[in-house]
Amino acid sequence: MTRFVLGRIGFYTLIAVLLAFFTIPLLWLVTAPFTSDPSYKVSVPDFTLDNFRAIVEHPYALPSLWNSVLLSAGTAVLVVLLAALAAYALSRVRLPGRDALLYALLLLSSIITGTAAMVPLFQLAVALNLIDSRLGLILILTGGLLPAAIFMMKDFMDATPKSYEESARVFGATPLQIVRHVVVPLVRPGLATIGVWAVANVWGNFLMPYLFLRDVEAQPAAVITYTLYTEGGQANLSMLSTFGLLYSIPVVLMYLFVSKKYGFRFHGGIKR
């Protein structure tokens, strides 16, 4: 009995420590923007809005958030569209070496990351005149995310019943109509998963936008965050905390929306 009680005490103590480890930074992020002179410690805010006024007056802070939305949304749309089409084809067409191809794509995408391929990607972007182009950056980010997205999306495609497609084909539906009206409604949880995953990867990406977007007016929030320092290199906590809070809100809203709609409980391609 004593051993059981001590075990439970130790377990709940560990849980409390882990919760504190993750909760304290979030408390700082929520309270520091409303504090006149924030420090690295969590304190009761005096509920000032001066920090938000400073962010609004910053010439690149709010536009950078819009740039992040454009990059994330554009990349997510392309990744979801192309991954769905490729995964459907790989799921329905029996190709020699299909599984080996999928695992090779996933392996190569893990080994040859964007950082490892930075030099050839930059040379390709220069040759195609895609430097300082949002579209060029979206295409580069899409290419890096597609292999893993196709691999994940194929599992959802494999779980959809083929009998539905066969019934639609009997009634004269074209392949495109089958994909649009039969397959897509069944794999919407998978599409949402890929979309959220793509947005999360692009939203926090710093290196690619930093290298391919030289115009500061086109740079996303992940790059502008690193400019919120004083001339001496010290972190401007009031600006950083406020901008960090605004930077986090779109991701939180996206998570709440998708979680409410799908619950993040996915079983293959169909939600149960």
Short mmCIF file of N, CA and C in Angstrom, two decimals, residues 106-203:
data_model
loop_
_atom_site.label_atom_id
_atom_site.label_comp_id
_atom_site.label_asym_id
_atom_site.label_seq_id
_atom_site.Cartn_x
_atom_site.Cartn_y
_atom_site.Cartn_z
N LEU A 106 9.73 9.09 -49.66
CA LEU A 106 9.74 9.49 -48.26
C LEU A 106 11.16 9.51 -47.71
N LEU A 107 11.95 8.52 -48.08
CA LEU A 107 13.33 8.45 -47.60
C LEU A 107 14.16 9.61 -48.13
N LEU A 108 14.03 9.89 -49.42
CA LEU A 108 14.80 10.96 -50.02
C LEU A 108 14.38 12.32 -49.46
N SER A 109 13.08 12.50 -49.20
CA SER A 109 12.62 13.76 -48.64
C SER A 109 13.11 13.96 -47.21
N SER A 110 13.40 12.86 -46.51
CA SER A 110 13.92 12.96 -45.14
C SER A 110 15.42 13.21 -45.14
N ILE A 111 16.12 12.60 -46.10
CA ILE A 111 17.57 12.73 -46.14
C ILE A 111 17.99 14.04 -46.80
N ILE A 112 17.41 14.28 -48.00
CA ILE A 112 17.76 15.50 -48.75
C ILE A 112 16.77 16.59 -48.35
N THR A 113 17.02 17.23 -47.25
CA THR A 113 16.14 18.28 -46.76
C THR A 113 16.38 19.58 -47.52
N GLY A 114 15.55 20.58 -47.23
CA GLY A 114 15.71 21.86 -47.88
C GLY A 114 17.06 22.49 -47.60
N THR A 115 17.59 22.27 -46.40
CA THR A 115 18.90 22.82 -46.06
C THR A 115 20.00 22.15 -46.87
N ALA A 116 19.91 20.83 -47.04
CA ALA A 116 20.93 20.11 -47.80
C ALA A 116 20.90 20.48 -49.27
N ALA A 117 19.71 20.78 -49.79
CA ALA A 117 19.56 21.11 -51.22
C ALA A 117 19.52 22.61 -51.45
N MET A 118 20.00 23.40 -50.50
CA MET A 118 19.85 24.84 -50.60
C MET A 118 20.59 25.43 -51.79
N VAL A 119 21.80 24.97 -52.04
CA VAL A 119 22.59 25.54 -53.14
C VAL A 119 21.95 25.26 -54.50
N PRO A 120 21.63 24.00 -54.84
CA PRO A 120 20.96 23.79 -56.14
C PRO A 120 19.60 24.47 -56.24
N LEU A 121 18.85 24.54 -55.14
CA LEU A 121 17.57 25.23 -55.17
C LEU A 121 17.76 26.72 -55.46
N PHE A 122 18.77 27.31 -54.84
CA PHE A 122 19.03 28.73 -55.07
C PHE A 122 19.47 28.98 -56.51
N GLN A 123 20.32 28.11 -57.03
CA GLN A 123 20.75 28.26 -58.42
C GLN A 123 19.58 28.09 -59.38
N LEU A 124 18.69 27.15 -59.08
CA LEU A 124 17.52 26.95 -59.93
C LEU A 124 16.60 28.17 -59.88
N ALA A 125 16.42 28.73 -58.67
CA ALA A 125 15.58 29.92 -58.54
C ALA A 125 16.17 31.11 -59.29
N VAL A 126 17.49 31.25 -59.26
CA VAL A 126 18.13 32.34 -60.00
C VAL A 126 17.95 32.14 -61.50
N ALA A 127 18.12 30.90 -61.98
CA ALA A 127 17.99 30.62 -63.41
C ALA A 127 16.57 30.85 -63.90
N LEU A 128 15.58 30.58 -63.05
CA LEU A 128 14.18 30.75 -63.44
C LEU A 128 13.62 32.12 -63.05
N ASN A 129 14.49 32.99 -62.53
CA ASN A 129 14.08 34.34 -62.12
C ASN A 129 12.98 34.30 -61.06
N LEU A 130 13.17 33.44 -60.06
CA LEU A 130 12.18 33.28 -58.99
C LEU A 130 12.64 33.89 -57.66
N ILE A 131 13.76 34.58 -57.67
CA ILE A 131 14.20 35.27 -56.45
C ILE A 131 13.28 36.47 -56.22
N ASP A 132 12.91 36.70 -54.98
CA ASP A 132 11.98 37.77 -54.61
C ASP A 132 10.59 37.54 -55.21
N SER A 133 10.23 36.28 -55.39
CA SER A 133 8.93 35.94 -55.92
C SER A 133 8.20 35.04 -54.92
N ARG A 134 7.03 35.46 -54.48
CA ARG A 134 6.25 34.63 -53.56
C ARG A 134 5.85 33.31 -54.24
N LEU A 135 5.49 33.40 -55.52
CA LEU A 135 5.11 32.19 -56.24
C LEU A 135 6.27 31.21 -56.32
N GLY A 136 7.47 31.72 -56.57
CA GLY A 136 8.63 30.85 -56.61
C GLY A 136 8.88 30.16 -55.29
N LEU A 137 8.74 30.91 -54.20
CA LEU A 137 8.94 30.32 -52.88
C LEU A 137 7.86 29.30 -52.57
N ILE A 138 6.62 29.57 -52.97
CA ILE A 138 5.53 28.61 -52.75
C ILE A 138 5.81 27.31 -53.50
N LEU A 139 6.31 27.41 -54.73
CA LEU A 139 6.63 26.21 -55.50
C LEU A 139 7.77 25.41 -54.85
N ILE A 140 8.77 26.11 -54.34
CA ILE A 140 9.88 25.43 -53.68
C ILE A 140 9.42 24.74 -52.40
N LEU A 141 8.62 25.41 -51.60
CA LEU A 141 8.11 24.81 -50.38
C LEU A 141 7.17 23.64 -50.68
N THR A 142 6.38 23.78 -51.73
CA THR A 142 5.48 22.69 -52.12
C THR A 142 6.27 21.45 -52.52
N GLY A 143 7.32 21.64 -53.30
CA GLY A 143 8.14 20.51 -53.71
C GLY A 143 8.78 19.79 -52.54
N GLY A 144 9.16 20.53 -51.51
CA GLY A 144 9.76 19.89 -50.35
C GLY A 144 8.77 19.11 -49.49
N LEU A 145 7.50 19.53 -49.49
CA LEU A 145 6.49 18.88 -48.65
C LEU A 145 5.74 17.76 -49.36
N LEU A 146 5.76 17.74 -50.68
CA LEU A 146 4.94 16.80 -51.43
C LEU A 146 5.24 15.32 -51.16
N PRO A 147 6.50 14.88 -51.13
CA PRO A 147 6.73 13.44 -50.92
C PRO A 147 6.08 12.89 -49.66
N ALA A 148 6.28 13.56 -48.54
CA ALA A 148 5.67 13.09 -47.29
C ALA A 148 4.15 13.22 -47.34
N ALA A 149 3.64 14.28 -47.99
CA ALA A 149 2.19 14.46 -48.09
C ALA A 149 1.55 13.34 -48.91
N ILE A 150 2.19 12.95 -50.01
CA ILE A 150 1.66 11.86 -50.84
C ILE A 150 1.66 10.56 -50.05
N PHE A 151 2.73 10.32 -49.30
CA PHE A 151 2.84 9.10 -48.50
C PHE A 151 1.72 9.03 -47.46
N MET A 152 1.44 10.15 -46.78
CA MET A 152 0.38 10.16 -45.77
C MET A 152 -1.00 10.07 -46.41
N MET A 153 -1.16 10.76 -47.54
CA MET A 153 -2.48 10.80 -48.17
C MET A 153 -2.87 9.46 -48.75
N LYS A 154 -1.91 8.65 -49.16
CA LYS A 154 -2.23 7.36 -49.76
C LYS A 154 -2.94 6.45 -48.76
N ASP A 155 -2.60 6.54 -47.48
CA ASP A 155 -3.28 5.73 -46.47
C ASP A 155 -4.76 6.07 -46.41
N PHE A 156 -5.09 7.34 -46.52
CA PHE A 156 -6.50 7.74 -46.52
C PHE A 156 -7.20 7.24 -47.79
N MET A 157 -6.51 7.31 -48.92
CA MET A 157 -7.10 6.83 -50.17
C MET A 157 -7.33 5.33 -50.13
N ASP A 158 -6.40 4.58 -49.56
CA ASP A 158 -6.55 3.13 -49.48
C ASP A 158 -7.74 2.72 -48.62
N ALA A 159 -8.11 3.57 -47.66
CA ALA A 159 -9.20 3.22 -46.73
C ALA A 159 -10.58 3.55 -47.28
N THR A 160 -10.65 4.24 -48.41
CA THR A 160 -11.97 4.57 -48.97
C THR A 160 -12.53 3.37 -49.72
N PRO A 161 -13.82 3.05 -49.57
CA PRO A 161 -14.41 1.90 -50.26
C PRO A 161 -14.45 2.10 -51.78
N LYS A 162 -13.94 1.14 -52.52
CA LYS A 162 -13.95 1.23 -53.98
C LYS A 162 -15.35 0.99 -54.54
N SER A 163 -16.23 0.37 -53.74
CA SER A 163 -17.58 0.09 -54.24
C SER A 163 -18.33 1.38 -54.57
N TYR A 164 -18.07 2.47 -53.82
CA TYR A 164 -18.73 3.74 -54.11
C TYR A 164 -18.32 4.25 -55.49
N GLU A 165 -17.05 4.13 -55.81
CA GLU A 165 -16.57 4.57 -57.12
C GLU A 165 -17.15 3.70 -58.23
N GLU A 166 -17.25 2.42 -57.98
CA GLU A 166 -17.80 1.53 -58.99
C GLU A 166 -19.27 1.85 -59.25
N SER A 167 -20.01 2.17 -58.20
CA SER A 167 -21.42 2.55 -58.38
C SER A 167 -21.54 3.83 -59.19
N ALA A 168 -20.70 4.81 -58.90
CA ALA A 168 -20.74 6.05 -59.66
C ALA A 168 -20.34 5.82 -61.11
N ARG A 169 -19.39 4.92 -61.34
CA ARG A 169 -18.97 4.62 -62.70
C ARG A 169 -20.09 3.96 -63.49
N VAL A 170 -20.90 3.11 -62.82
CA VAL A 170 -22.02 2.45 -63.48
C VAL A 170 -23.03 3.48 -63.96
N PHE A 171 -23.21 4.56 -63.19
CA PHE A 171 -24.18 5.59 -63.56
C PHE A 171 -23.58 6.63 -64.51
N GLY A 172 -22.41 6.36 -65.04
CA GLY A 172 -21.84 7.21 -66.08
C GLY A 172 -20.97 8.35 -65.61
N ALA A 173 -20.53 8.34 -64.35
CA ALA A 173 -19.66 9.41 -63.86
C ALA A 173 -18.27 9.29 -64.47
N THR A 174 -17.69 10.44 -64.81
CA THR A 174 -16.33 10.46 -65.35
C THR A 174 -15.33 10.32 -64.21
N PRO A 175 -14.08 9.97 -64.51
CA PRO A 175 -13.07 9.87 -63.44
C PRO A 175 -12.95 11.15 -62.61
N LEU A 176 -13.00 12.31 -63.27
CA LEU A 176 -12.90 13.57 -62.53
C LEU A 176 -14.11 13.77 -61.62
N GLN A 177 -15.29 13.41 -62.09
CA GLN A 177 -16.50 13.51 -61.25
C GLN A 177 -16.43 12.55 -60.07
N ILE A 178 -15.88 11.37 -60.29
CA ILE A 178 -15.74 10.40 -59.20
C ILE A 178 -14.82 10.95 -58.12
N VAL A 179 -13.71 11.53 -58.55
CA VAL A 179 -12.77 12.10 -57.58
C VAL A 179 -13.41 13.25 -56.83
N ARG A 180 -14.12 14.12 -57.55
CA ARG A 180 -14.67 15.33 -56.94
C ARG A 180 -15.85 15.05 -56.03
N HIS A 181 -16.77 14.20 -56.46
CA HIS A 181 -18.03 14.02 -55.75
C HIS A 181 -18.07 12.78 -54.86
N VAL A 182 -17.15 11.84 -55.06
CA VAL A 182 -17.18 10.60 -54.27
C VAL A 182 -15.96 10.50 -53.36
N VAL A 183 -14.78 10.64 -53.95
CA VAL A 183 -13.55 10.41 -53.18
C VAL A 183 -13.27 11.56 -52.22
N VAL A 184 -13.33 12.79 -52.73
CA VAL A 184 -12.97 13.95 -51.90
C VAL A 184 -13.83 14.04 -50.63
N PRO A 185 -15.16 13.88 -50.69
CA PRO A 185 -15.93 13.92 -49.44
C PRO A 185 -15.54 12.86 -48.42
N LEU A 186 -15.06 11.71 -48.91
CA LEU A 186 -14.68 10.63 -47.99
C LEU A 186 -13.32 10.89 -47.33
N VAL A 187 -12.44 11.59 -48.01
CA VAL A 187 -11.09 11.79 -47.49
C VAL A 187 -10.90 13.21 -46.97
N ARG A 188 -11.97 13.91 -46.68
CA ARG A 188 -11.82 15.27 -46.15
C ARG A 188 -11.00 15.33 -44.86
N PRO A 189 -11.16 14.37 -43.93
CA PRO A 189 -10.25 14.41 -42.77
C PRO A 189 -8.78 14.32 -43.16
N GLY A 190 -8.48 13.50 -44.17
CA GLY A 190 -7.10 13.42 -44.63
C GLY A 190 -6.63 14.70 -45.28
N LEU A 191 -7.49 15.33 -46.06
CA LEU A 191 -7.14 16.61 -46.67
C LEU A 191 -6.89 17.67 -45.60
N ALA A 192 -7.73 17.65 -44.55
CA ALA A 192 -7.53 18.61 -43.46
C ALA A 192 -6.22 18.35 -42.73
N THR A 193 -5.89 17.07 -42.56
CA THR A 193 -4.62 16.73 -41.90
C THR A 193 -3.44 17.26 -42.70
N ILE A 194 -3.44 17.00 -44.00
CA ILE A 194 -2.35 17.46 -44.85
C ILE A 194 -2.30 18.99 -44.89
N GLY A 195 -3.46 19.63 -44.93
CA GLY A 195 -3.50 21.09 -44.96
C GLY A 195 -2.91 21.71 -43.71
N VAL A 196 -3.32 21.20 -42.55
CA VAL A 196 -2.80 21.72 -41.28
C VAL A 196 -1.30 21.46 -41.18
N TRP A 197 -0.88 20.29 -41.58
CA TRP A 197 0.55 19.95 -41.54
C TRP A 197 1.37 20.86 -42.45
N ALA A 198 0.85 21.16 -43.64
CA ALA A 198 1.57 22.04 -44.56
C ALA A 198 1.63 23.47 -44.03
N VAL A 199 0.51 23.96 -43.50
CA VAL A 199 0.51 25.32 -42.94
C VAL A 199 1.49 25.44 -41.78
N ALA A 200 1.50 24.44 -40.90
CA ALA A 200 2.41 24.47 -39.75
C ALA A 200 3.87 24.48 -40.19
N ASN A 201 4.20 23.73 -41.25
CA ASN A 201 5.57 23.70 -41.74
C ASN A 201 5.99 25.02 -42.36
N VAL A 202 5.09 25.65 -43.10
CA VAL A 202 5.43 26.89 -43.77
C VAL A 202 5.39 28.07 -42.79
N TRP A 203 4.46 28.04 -41.86
CA TRP A 203 4.27 29.17 -40.95
C TRP A 203 5.53 29.47 -40.13
#
